[in-house]
CSV table of C-alpha atoms in Angstrom, one decimal:
chain,number,residue,atom,x,y,z
A,1,MET,CA,28.9,-11.1,-33.8
A,2,GLN,CA,30.3,-8.1,-35.7
A,3,ALA,CA,27.0,-7.7,-37.4
A,4,LEU,CA,25.1,-8.0,-34.1
A,5,PHE,CA,27.3,-5.4,-32.4
A,6,ALA,CA,26.9,-3.1,-35.4
A,7,LEU,CA,23.1,-3.4,-35.3
A,8,VAL,CA,23.0,-2.9,-31.5
A,9,ARG,CA,25.3,0.1,-31.7
A,10,ALA,CA,23.2,1.7,-34.4
A,11,GLU,CA,20.0,1.2,-32.3
A,12,LEU,CA,21.6,2.8,-29.3
A,13,ARG,CA,22.9,5.8,-31.2
A,14,LEU,CA,19.5,6.3,-32.8
A,15,HIS,CA,17.6,6.1,-29.5
A,16,PHE,CA,19.9,8.4,-27.5
A,17,SER,CA,20.1,10.9,-30.4
A,18,ASN,CA,16.5,12.0,-29.5
A,19,ARG,CA,17.6,13.9,-26.3
A,20,ARG,CA,14.1,15.2,-25.5
A,21,ALA,CA,12.5,11.8,-25.5
A,22,VAL,CA,15.4,10.3,-23.4
A,23,LEU,CA,15.1,13.2,-21.0
A,24,MET,CA,11.3,12.7,-20.5
A,25,SER,CA,11.8,8.9,-20.1
A,26,ILE,CA,14.0,9.7,-17.1
A,27,VAL,CA,12.3,12.9,-15.7
A,28,ALA,CA,8.7,11.6,-15.7
A,29,PRO,CA,9.3,8.6,-13.4
A,30,ILE,CA,11.5,10.6,-11.1
A,31,LEU,CA,8.9,13.4,-10.6
A,32,ILE,CA,6.0,10.9,-10.0
A,33,ALA,CA,8.1,8.8,-7.7
A,34,ALA,CA,9.1,11.9,-5.7
A,35,PHE,CA,5.4,12.8,-5.3
A,36,PHE,CA,4.3,9.4,-4.1
A,37,GLY,CA,7.4,9.0,-1.9
A,38,SER,CA,6.7,12.3,-0.1
A,39,LEU,CA,3.0,11.5,0.1
A,40,PHE,CA,3.5,8.1,1.8
A,41,GLY,CA,6.6,9.0,3.7
A,42,GLY,CA,6.9,7.7,7.3
A,43,SER,CA,8.0,11.1,8.6
A,44,SER,CA,4.8,12.9,7.4
A,45,LYS,CA,2.3,13.4,10.2
A,46,MET,CA,-1.1,11.8,9.6
A,47,ALA,CA,-4.1,14.0,10.3
A,48,GLY,CA,-6.6,12.9,12.9
A,49,ILE,CA,-9.7,11.0,11.6
A,50,PRO,CA,-12.5,13.5,11.4
A,51,ILE,CA,-15.6,12.1,13.3
A,52,ALA,CA,-18.6,13.6,15.0
A,53,VAL,CA,-20.2,12.7,18.4
A,54,VAL,CA,-23.8,13.2,19.1
A,55,ASP,CA,-24.7,13.2,22.8
A,56,LEU,CA,-28.4,12.4,23.3
A,57,ASP,CA,-27.9,11.4,26.9
A,58,GLY,CA,-26.4,14.5,28.5
A,59,SER,CA,-25.3,12.5,31.6
A,60,PRO,CA,-22.0,13.0,33.4
A,61,LEU,CA,-20.8,9.7,31.9
A,62,SER,CA,-21.7,10.7,28.3
A,63,ARG,CA,-20.0,14.1,28.8
A,64,SER,CA,-16.8,12.5,30.0
A,65,VAL,CA,-16.9,10.1,27.0
A,66,VAL,CA,-17.2,13.1,24.6
A,67,ALA,CA,-14.3,14.9,26.4
A,68,ALA,CA,-12.1,11.8,26.2
A,69,LEU,CA,-12.8,11.4,22.5
A,70,GLN,CA,-12.0,15.1,21.9
A,71,ALA,CA,-8.7,14.6,23.7
A,72,GLU,CA,-7.7,11.6,21.6
A,73,ALA,CA,-4.9,12.6,19.2
A,74,SER,CA,-5.9,10.0,16.6
A,75,LEU,CA,-9.3,11.6,16.2
A,76,LYS,CA,-10.5,15.0,15.2
A,77,THR,CA,-13.8,15.1,17.1
A,78,THR,CA,-16.6,17.6,16.7
A,79,VAL,CA,-19.9,17.6,18.7
A,80,THR,CA,-23.1,18.3,16.8
A,81,ASP,CA,-26.6,17.1,16.4
A,82,GLU,CA,-27.5,13.8,14.7
A,83,ALA,CA,-29.0,15.3,11.5
A,84,ASP,CA,-26.0,17.4,10.8
A,85,ALA,CA,-23.6,14.6,11.7
A,86,VAL,CA,-25.2,12.2,9.2
A,87,ALA,CA,-25.3,14.9,6.5
A,88,GLN,CA,-21.6,15.5,6.9
A,89,VAL,CA,-20.8,11.8,6.7
A,90,ARG,CA,-22.9,11.5,3.6
A,91,ALA,CA,-21.0,14.5,2.1
A,92,GLY,CA,-17.7,12.9,2.8
A,93,LYS,CA,-16.6,15.6,5.3
A,94,LEU,CA,-16.6,13.1,8.2
A,95,ARG,CA,-15.4,9.5,8.3
A,96,ALA,CA,-18.0,8.4,11.0
A,97,ALA,CA,-20.5,9.7,13.5
A,98,ALA,CA,-21.2,8.1,16.9
A,99,VAL,CA,-24.6,8.7,18.5
A,100,LEU,CA,-24.6,8.2,22.3
A,101,PRO,CA,-28.2,7.2,23.1
A,102,ALA,CA,-30.4,8.5,25.9
A,103,GLY,CA,-30.0,6.4,29.0
A,104,LEU,CA,-26.3,5.6,28.4
A,105,GLY,CA,-25.4,6.7,31.9
A,106,GLU,CA,-28.1,4.7,33.5
A,107,GLN,CA,-27.7,1.5,31.6
A,108,ALA,CA,-23.9,1.2,30.9
A,109,GLY,CA,-22.8,0.2,34.5
A,110,GLY,CA,-25.4,-2.5,34.8
A,111,ALA,CA,-24.6,-3.8,31.3
A,112,MET,CA,-21.2,-4.9,32.5
A,113,PHE,CA,-23.0,-7.5,34.7
A,114,GLY,CA,-25.6,-8.8,32.3
A,115,GLY,CA,-28.0,-5.9,32.3
A,116,ARG,CA,-29.6,-4.2,29.3
A,117,LYS,CA,-26.9,-2.9,26.9
A,118,PRO,CA,-27.4,0.6,25.4
A,119,GLU,CA,-27.0,0.8,21.6
A,120,ILE,CA,-24.6,3.3,20.1
A,121,ALA,CA,-25.2,4.0,16.5
A,122,LEU,CA,-22.2,4.4,14.2
A,123,HIS,CA,-22.8,6.1,10.9
A,124,TYR,CA,-19.8,5.7,8.6
A,125,ASP,CA,-18.7,6.6,5.1
A,126,PRO,CA,-18.6,3.3,3.0
A,127,SER,CA,-15.6,4.6,1.1
A,128,GLN,CA,-13.6,4.9,4.4
A,129,ALA,CA,-14.5,1.6,5.9
A,130,SER,CA,-10.9,1.1,7.2
A,131,ALA,CA,-11.3,4.1,9.4
A,132,LEU,CA,-14.4,2.5,11.0
A,133,ALA,CA,-12.3,-0.1,12.7
A,134,VAL,CA,-10.1,2.5,14.3
A,135,VAL,CA,-13.0,4.6,15.5
A,136,ARG,CA,-14.7,1.5,16.9
A,137,GLY,CA,-11.6,0.5,18.8
A,138,LEU,CA,-11.0,3.9,20.3
A,139,LEU,CA,-14.7,4.2,21.2
A,140,ALA,CA,-14.6,0.9,23.0
A,141,GLN,CA,-11.4,1.8,24.9
A,142,THR,CA,-12.9,5.2,25.9
A,143,LEU,CA,-16.2,3.8,27.0
A,144,MET,CA,-14.6,1.0,29.0
A,145,GLN,CA,-12.4,3.4,30.9
A,146,GLU,CA,-15.2,6.0,31.6
A,147,VAL,CA,-17.9,3.5,32.4
A,148,SER,CA,-15.7,1.6,34.8
A,149,ARG,CA,-14.6,4.8,36.5
A,150,ALA,CA,-18.2,5.9,36.9
A,151,THR,CA,-19.4,2.4,37.9
A,152,PHE,CA,-16.8,1.6,40.5
A,153,GLY,CA,-16.9,5.0,42.2
A,154,SER,CA,-18.7,5.3,45.5
A,155,ALA,CA,-21.9,6.5,44.0
A,156,GLY,CA,-21.8,4.0,41.2
A,157,LEU,CA,-21.3,1.1,43.6
A,158,GLU,CA,-24.2,2.1,45.8
A,159,LYS,CA,-26.4,2.3,42.7
A,160,LEU,CA,-25.2,-1.1,41.5
A,161,GLN,CA,-25.9,-2.6,45.0
A,162,GLN,CA,-29.5,-1.2,44.9
A,163,GLN,CA,-30.0,-2.7,41.4
A,164,VAL,CA,-28.7,-6.1,42.5
A,165,ARG,CA,-30.9,-6.1,45.6
A,166,GLY,CA,-34.0,-5.3,43.6
A,167,ALA,CA,-33.2,-7.7,40.7
A,168,THR,CA,-35.7,-10.5,40.5
A,169,GLY,CA,-33.9,-12.6,37.9
A,170,LEU,CA,-30.9,-13.3,40.0
A,171,ALA,CA,-30.5,-16.4,42.2
A,172,ALA,CA,-30.0,-15.8,45.9
A,173,GLY,CA,-26.4,-17.1,45.8
A,174,GLN,CA,-25.5,-15.0,42.8
A,175,ARG,CA,-27.0,-11.9,44.4
A,176,ASP,CA,-25.0,-12.4,47.6
A,177,ASP,CA,-21.8,-13.0,45.6
A,178,LEU,CA,-22.2,-9.7,43.7
A,179,LEU,CA,-23.0,-7.8,46.9
A,180,LYS,CA,-19.9,-9.1,48.5
A,181,MET,CA,-17.8,-8.2,45.5
A,182,PHE,CA,-19.1,-4.7,45.5
A,183,ASP,CA,-18.4,-4.4,49.2
A,184,ALA,CA,-14.8,-5.6,48.7
A,185,ILE,CA,-14.3,-3.1,45.8
A,186,GLY,CA,-15.6,-0.3,48.1
A,187,LYS,CA,-13.2,-1.1,50.8
A,188,VAL,CA,-10.3,-1.1,48.5
A,189,GLN,CA,-11.3,2.2,47.0
A,190,HIS,CA,-11.6,3.8,50.5
A,191,ALA,CA,-8.2,2.5,51.4
A,192,ASP,CA,-6.6,3.9,48.2
A,193,ALA,CA,-8.3,7.2,48.6
A,194,ALA,CA,-7.0,7.5,52.2
A,195,ALA,CA,-3.5,6.6,51.1
A,196,SER,CA,-3.3,9.0,48.1
A,197,ALA,CA,-5.1,11.9,49.7
A,198,ALA,CA,-2.0,14.0,49.7
A,199,SER,CA,-0.9,12.9,46.2
A,200,ALA,CA,-2.2,13.9,42.8
A,201,PRO,CA,-5.6,12.4,41.9
A,202,GLN,CA,-5.5,9.2,39.8
A,203,ALA,CA,-7.4,8.8,36.5
A,204,GLY,CA,-9.2,5.7,37.7
A,205,GLY,CA,-11.2,3.3,35.6
A,206,LEU,CA,-10.1,0.3,33.7
A,207,SER,CA,-7.4,0.8,31.1
A,208,LEU,CA,-5.4,-1.4,28.7
A,209,PRO,CA,-3.5,-4.0,30.8
A,210,TYR,CA,-0.3,-3.6,28.8
A,211,ALA,CA,2.0,-1.1,27.2
A,212,THR,CA,3.7,-1.3,23.8
A,213,ARG,CA,7.2,-0.5,22.7
A,214,GLU,CA,7.3,-0.2,18.9
A,215,ILE,CA,10.5,-1.3,17.2
A,216,GLU,CA,11.0,-1.3,13.4
A,217,ALA,CA,12.0,-4.9,12.4
A,218,LEU,CA,14.2,-3.8,9.5
A,219,GLN,CA,18.0,-3.9,9.4
A,220,SER,CA,20.7,-4.0,6.7
A,221,THR,CA,22.5,-7.2,6.0
A,222,ALA,CA,25.8,-5.4,6.4
A,223,ASN,CA,24.8,-3.7,9.7
A,224,ALA,CA,22.9,-5.2,12.5
A,225,ALA,CA,21.5,-1.8,13.6
A,226,PRO,CA,17.9,-1.1,12.6
A,227,VAL,CA,17.4,1.3,9.6
A,228,ALA,CA,14.7,3.8,9.0
A,229,TYR,CA,12.1,3.1,6.3
A,230,ASN,CA,12.5,5.3,3.2
A,231,SER,CA,9.2,5.6,1.3
A,232,TYR,CA,11.1,6.8,-1.8
A,233,ALA,CA,12.6,3.4,-2.3
A,234,HIS,CA,9.3,1.8,-3.0
A,235,SER,CA,7.9,4.6,-5.1
A,236,PHE,CA,11.0,4.7,-7.3
A,237,ALA,CA,10.8,0.9,-7.7
A,238,GLY,CA,7.1,1.1,-8.8
A,239,MET,CA,7.4,4.1,-11.1
A,240,GLY,CA,10.7,2.8,-12.5
A,241,VAL,CA,9.0,-0.5,-13.4
A,242,GLN,CA,6.0,1.3,-15.0
A,243,PHE,CA,7.9,3.7,-17.2
A,244,ILE,CA,10.5,1.1,-18.2
A,245,LEU,CA,7.7,-1.1,-19.4
A,246,MET,CA,6.2,1.8,-21.3
A,247,SER,CA,9.5,2.4,-23.0
A,248,GLY,CA,9.4,-1.2,-24.1
A,249,VAL,CA,6.0,-0.5,-25.6
A,250,GLU,CA,7.4,2.5,-27.5
A,251,LEU,CA,10.3,0.3,-28.8
A,252,ALA,CA,7.7,-2.2,-30.0
A,253,LEU,CA,5.8,0.5,-31.8
A,254,GLY,CA,9.0,1.5,-33.5
A,255,LEU,CA,9.3,-2.0,-34.8
A,256,LEU,CA,5.9,-1.9,-36.3
A,257,LEU,CA,6.7,1.4,-38.0
A,258,MET,CA,9.9,-0.1,-39.4
A,259,ARG,CA,7.8,-3.0,-40.8
A,260,ARG,CA,5.3,-0.5,-42.3
A,261,LEU,CA,8.1,1.5,-44.0
A,262,GLY,CA,9.7,-1.6,-45.4
A,263,LEU,CA,12.9,-1.2,-43.4
A,264,TRP,CA,12.8,-4.9,-42.5
A,265,LYS,CA,12.7,-5.9,-46.2
A,266,ARG,CA,15.9,-3.9,-46.7
A,267,LEU,CA,17.6,-5.6,-43.7
A,268,ARG,CA,16.5,-9.0,-44.9
A,269,ALA,CA,18.1,-8.3,-48.2
A,270,ALA,CA,21.5,-8.3,-46.4
A,271,PRO,CA,23.0,-11.6,-45.3
A,272,LEU,CA,21.4,-11.4,-41.9
A,273,SER,CA,19.2,-14.1,-40.3
A,274,ARG,CA,15.9,-13.5,-38.7
A,275,ALA,CA,17.3,-14.5,-35.3
A,276,LEU,CA,20.2,-12.0,-35.7
A,277,LEU,CA,17.8,-9.2,-36.5
A,278,LEU,CA,15.4,-9.9,-33.7
A,279,GLY,CA,18.3,-10.6,-31.3
A,280,SER,CA,19.9,-7.2,-32.1
A,281,ARG,CA,16.6,-5.5,-31.4
A,282,PHE,CA,16.2,-7.5,-28.1
A,283,ALA,CA,19.7,-6.7,-27.0
A,284,SER,CA,19.5,-3.0,-27.7
A,285,SER,CA,16.1,-2.7,-26.0
A,286,ALA,CA,17.5,-4.4,-22.9
A,287,LEU,CA,20.5,-2.2,-22.8
A,288,ILE,CA,18.4,1.0,-23.2
A,289,SER,CA,16.1,-0.2,-20.4
A,290,LEU,CA,19.0,-1.0,-18.1
A,291,ILE,CA,20.7,2.3,-18.7
A,292,ILE,CA,17.5,4.3,-18.0
A,293,PHE,CA,16.7,2.3,-14.9
A,294,ALA,CA,20.3,2.8,-13.6
A,295,VAL,CA,20.0,6.6,-14.2
A,296,ILE,CA,16.7,6.7,-12.4
A,297,TYR,CA,18.1,4.9,-9.3
A,298,ALA,CA,21.2,7.1,-9.4
A,299,VAL,CA,19.0,10.1,-9.0
A,300,ALA,CA,17.0,8.4,-6.3
A,301,ILE,CA,20.3,7.6,-4.4
A,302,ALA,CA,21.8,11.1,-4.9
A,303,ALA,CA,18.7,13.3,-4.3
A,304,PHE,CA,16.2,11.2,-2.2
A,305,GLY,CA,18.3,9.2,0.1
A,306,VAL,CA,17.5,5.8,-1.4
A,307,ARG,CA,20.1,3.2,-0.4
A,308,VAL,CA,20.8,-0.4,-1.5
A,309,LEU,CA,20.7,-1.9,2.0
A,310,GLY,CA,20.6,-5.4,0.7
A,311,SER,CA,22.9,-7.1,-1.7
A,312,PRO,CA,24.4,-4.8,-4.5
A,313,ALA,CA,24.9,-7.9,-6.7
A,314,GLY,CA,21.2,-8.9,-6.1
A,315,PHE,CA,20.1,-5.4,-7.0
A,316,ALA,CA,22.1,-5.5,-10.2
A,317,LEU,CA,20.6,-8.9,-11.0
A,318,VAL,CA,17.1,-7.6,-10.5
A,319,LEU,CA,17.7,-4.6,-12.8
A,320,ALA,CA,19.2,-6.8,-15.5
A,321,CYS,CA,16.5,-9.4,-15.4
A,322,PHE,CA,13.8,-6.8,-15.6
A,323,SER,CA,15.5,-5.1,-18.5
A,324,LEU,CA,15.5,-8.5,-20.4
A,325,LEU,CA,11.8,-8.8,-19.5
A,326,THR,CA,11.0,-5.4,-20.9
A,327,ALA,CA,12.8,-6.2,-24.1
A,328,SER,CA,11.0,-9.5,-24.6
A,329,PHE,CA,7.7,-7.8,-23.7
A,330,GLY,CA,8.3,-5.2,-26.4
A,331,LEU,CA,9.1,-7.9,-29.0
A,332,LEU,CA,5.9,-9.8,-28.0
A,333,VAL,CA,3.8,-6.6,-28.5
A,334,ALA,CA,5.4,-6.0,-31.9
A,335,ALA,CA,4.8,-9.7,-32.9
A,336,LEU,CA,1.2,-9.7,-31.9
A,337,GLY,CA,0.3,-6.2,-33.1
A,338,ARG,CA,-0.9,-5.6,-36.6
A,339,THR,CA,-0.8,-1.8,-36.8
A,340,PRO,CA,0.9,0.8,-34.6
A,341,GLU,CA,-2.4,2.6,-33.9
A,342,ALA,CA,-4.3,-0.5,-32.8
A,343,THR,CA,-1.4,-1.9,-30.8
A,344,ARG,CA,-0.7,1.3,-28.8
A,345,GLY,CA,-3.9,1.3,-26.8
A,346,LEU,CA,-3.8,-2.5,-26.2
A,347,ALA,CA,-0.2,-2.4,-25.2
A,348,ILE,CA,-0.7,0.5,-22.8
A,349,LEU,CA,-3.7,-1.2,-21.3
A,350,ALA,CA,-1.7,-4.4,-20.7
A,351,THR,CA,1.2,-2.5,-19.2
A,352,LEU,CA,-1.1,-0.6,-16.8
A,353,LEU,CA,-2.8,-3.8,-15.7
A,354,MET,CA,0.6,-5.4,-15.1
A,355,VAL,CA,1.8,-2.4,-13.1
A,356,MET,CA,-1.4,-2.2,-11.0
A,357,LEU,CA,-1.3,-5.9,-10.2
A,358,GLY,CA,2.4,-5.7,-9.5
A,359,GLY,CA,2.0,-3.3,-6.6
A,360,ALA,CA,3.7,-0.4,-8.4
A,361,TRP,CA,1.0,2.1,-7.6
A,362,VAL,CA,-0.4,0.6,-4.4
A,363,PRO,CA,1.6,-1.8,-2.2
A,364,ALA,CA,0.5,-5.4,-2.8
A,365,PHE,CA,-0.2,-6.0,0.9
A,366,ILE,CA,-3.3,-3.7,0.6
A,367,PHE,CA,-4.8,-6.0,-2.0
A,368,PRO,CA,-7.5,-8.6,-0.9
A,369,GLU,CA,-6.0,-12.0,-0.3
A,370,TRP,CA,-7.3,-13.5,-3.5
A,371,LEU,CA,-5.8,-10.6,-5.5
A,372,GLN,CA,-2.5,-11.0,-3.8
A,373,THR,CA,-2.4,-14.6,-4.9
A,374,ILE,CA,-3.4,-13.8,-8.5
A,375,SER,CA,-0.8,-11.0,-8.7
A,376,LEU,CA,2.0,-13.6,-8.3
A,377,ALA,CA,1.3,-14.6,-11.9
A,378,VAL,CA,2.4,-11.2,-13.0
A,379,PRO,CA,6.1,-10.6,-13.5
A,380,THR,CA,5.9,-7.0,-12.3
A,381,ARG,CA,4.9,-8.2,-8.8
A,382,TRP,CA,8.2,-10.1,-8.6
A,383,ALA,CA,10.2,-7.1,-9.9
A,384,VAL,CA,8.7,-4.6,-7.4
A,385,ASP,CA,9.0,-7.0,-4.5
A,386,ALA,CA,12.6,-7.8,-5.4
A,387,LEU,CA,13.6,-4.1,-5.7
A,388,ASP,CA,12.1,-3.5,-2.3
A,389,ALA,CA,14.0,-6.4,-0.9
A,390,MET,CA,17.3,-5.2,-2.2
A,391,THR,CA,16.8,-1.6,-1.1
A,392,TRP,CA,14.9,-0.6,2.0
A,393,ARG,CA,14.3,-4.2,3.3
A,394,GLY,CA,18.0,-5.0,3.3
A,395,GLN,CA,17.6,-8.6,2.2
A,396,PRO,CA,20.6,-10.8,1.1
A,397,PHE,CA,21.5,-12.0,-2.5
A,398,ALA,CA,19.4,-15.1,-2.1
A,399,ALA,CA,16.2,-13.0,-2.0
A,400,ALA,CA,16.9,-11.9,-5.6
A,401,LEU,CA,17.3,-15.4,-7.0
A,402,LEU,CA,13.7,-16.5,-7.2
A,403,PRO,CA,12.3,-13.2,-8.6
A,404,GLY,CA,15.2,-13.1,-11.1
A,405,ALA,CA,14.4,-16.7,-12.2
A,406,VAL,CA,10.7,-15.8,-12.6
A,407,MET,CA,11.4,-12.8,-14.7
A,408,LEU,CA,13.8,-14.7,-16.9
A,409,GLY,CA,11.2,-17.4,-17.3
A,410,PHE,CA,8.6,-14.8,-18.5
A,411,SER,CA,11.3,-13.4,-20.8
A,412,ALA,CA,11.9,-16.7,-22.4
A,413,VAL,CA,8.2,-17.3,-23.0
A,414,PHE,CA,7.6,-13.8,-24.4
A,415,MET,CA,10.7,-14.1,-26.7
A,416,GLY,CA,9.6,-17.6,-27.9
A,417,ILE,CA,6.1,-16.3,-28.8
A,418,ALA,CA,7.6,-13.2,-30.5
A,419,VAL,CA,10.0,-15.2,-32.7
A,420,TRP,CA,7.2,-17.6,-33.6
A,421,ARG,CA,4.6,-15.0,-34.4
A,422,PHE,CA,6.6,-12.1,-35.9
A,423,ARG,CA,5.5,-11.1,-39.4
A,424,TRP,CA,8.2,-9.6,-41.6
A,425,GLU,CA,5.8,-8.0,-44.0
A,426,GLU,CA,3.1,-5.4,-43.4
């Protein structure tokens, strides 16, 4: 054990003697995490979705639809002609363009009762397909309200009654039922108009039959009160995982350079076993990773308001397990690599793939369903999710046990392969 402690102490002194390298390994993840945290922060106001509306109808109904879309806070609506709107969508300046067809005002009311439906063309940017669902939903809500207001007004009801009386495809009983319904709606509207003559005019039209009250479903295990989401917590988890893994790659490259320079031969000349030499390198790499990760989170807590809202013991367990994973990954890279030059590119590629699949750059819930399932086979996914659980999600210690066990399992596999495949001579 004295030899092991001496080797680990020497590795720690050698690593932390290079102050510039140590400083960059801490500053780089902090700066990038700060950028992503401020970019995706919940307090940042989202800009309205830029769209265009083309009114080919020019009826009172289409004009009211355009005015309602312009008043919608979630949209940034401009009115232009169809050619210009399509050109701006193709250029990426607009997310979508809605073309209100000619005859919208004439056909929309009757379409609610089985008549011909006018077709609204939606030109959209394929790179912004997620915005299309928002635009489609707001357009449907606006059209339903404006069409129902125009349809069930006095003039609209008279027009519908004339269309029903002249319709040849309706059965006599169905025609009579529709006319009775329109008469009843007219009586109710006249009564409401007389009752509210002295009050402010009502908006009218059909609207959503419910109201929502939004409540954040997050709370600390120590406090039952809801807590605010801190976007810096996830960004520091993702960037910390990425740069700690990269530091493991650098430690692996250091091993390859030691082998090339013959330092391993000199160490093997001493009464030291192979397991002791690799174990000292593993222990020193894990300690370096743990220290750097702890410093990164200390800055996140002091300067960016990140809090360990879950179990502090679970948080420490996750950091320790990931540090062991990083050390074993570094040894695996060193064991499989032949030269430092060839290994660097492959190791960085493998690291970036693990980081991307782990949700360090983009949260994993944005992934397609099949990719979310595949990413569970990557240890970084468990690390990022566990850090989120122990910080802003406020989960108990039990939530850290399974991710910790998965990371330790990967560490054991990586370490076993490294010991088996490590070559002592260049």
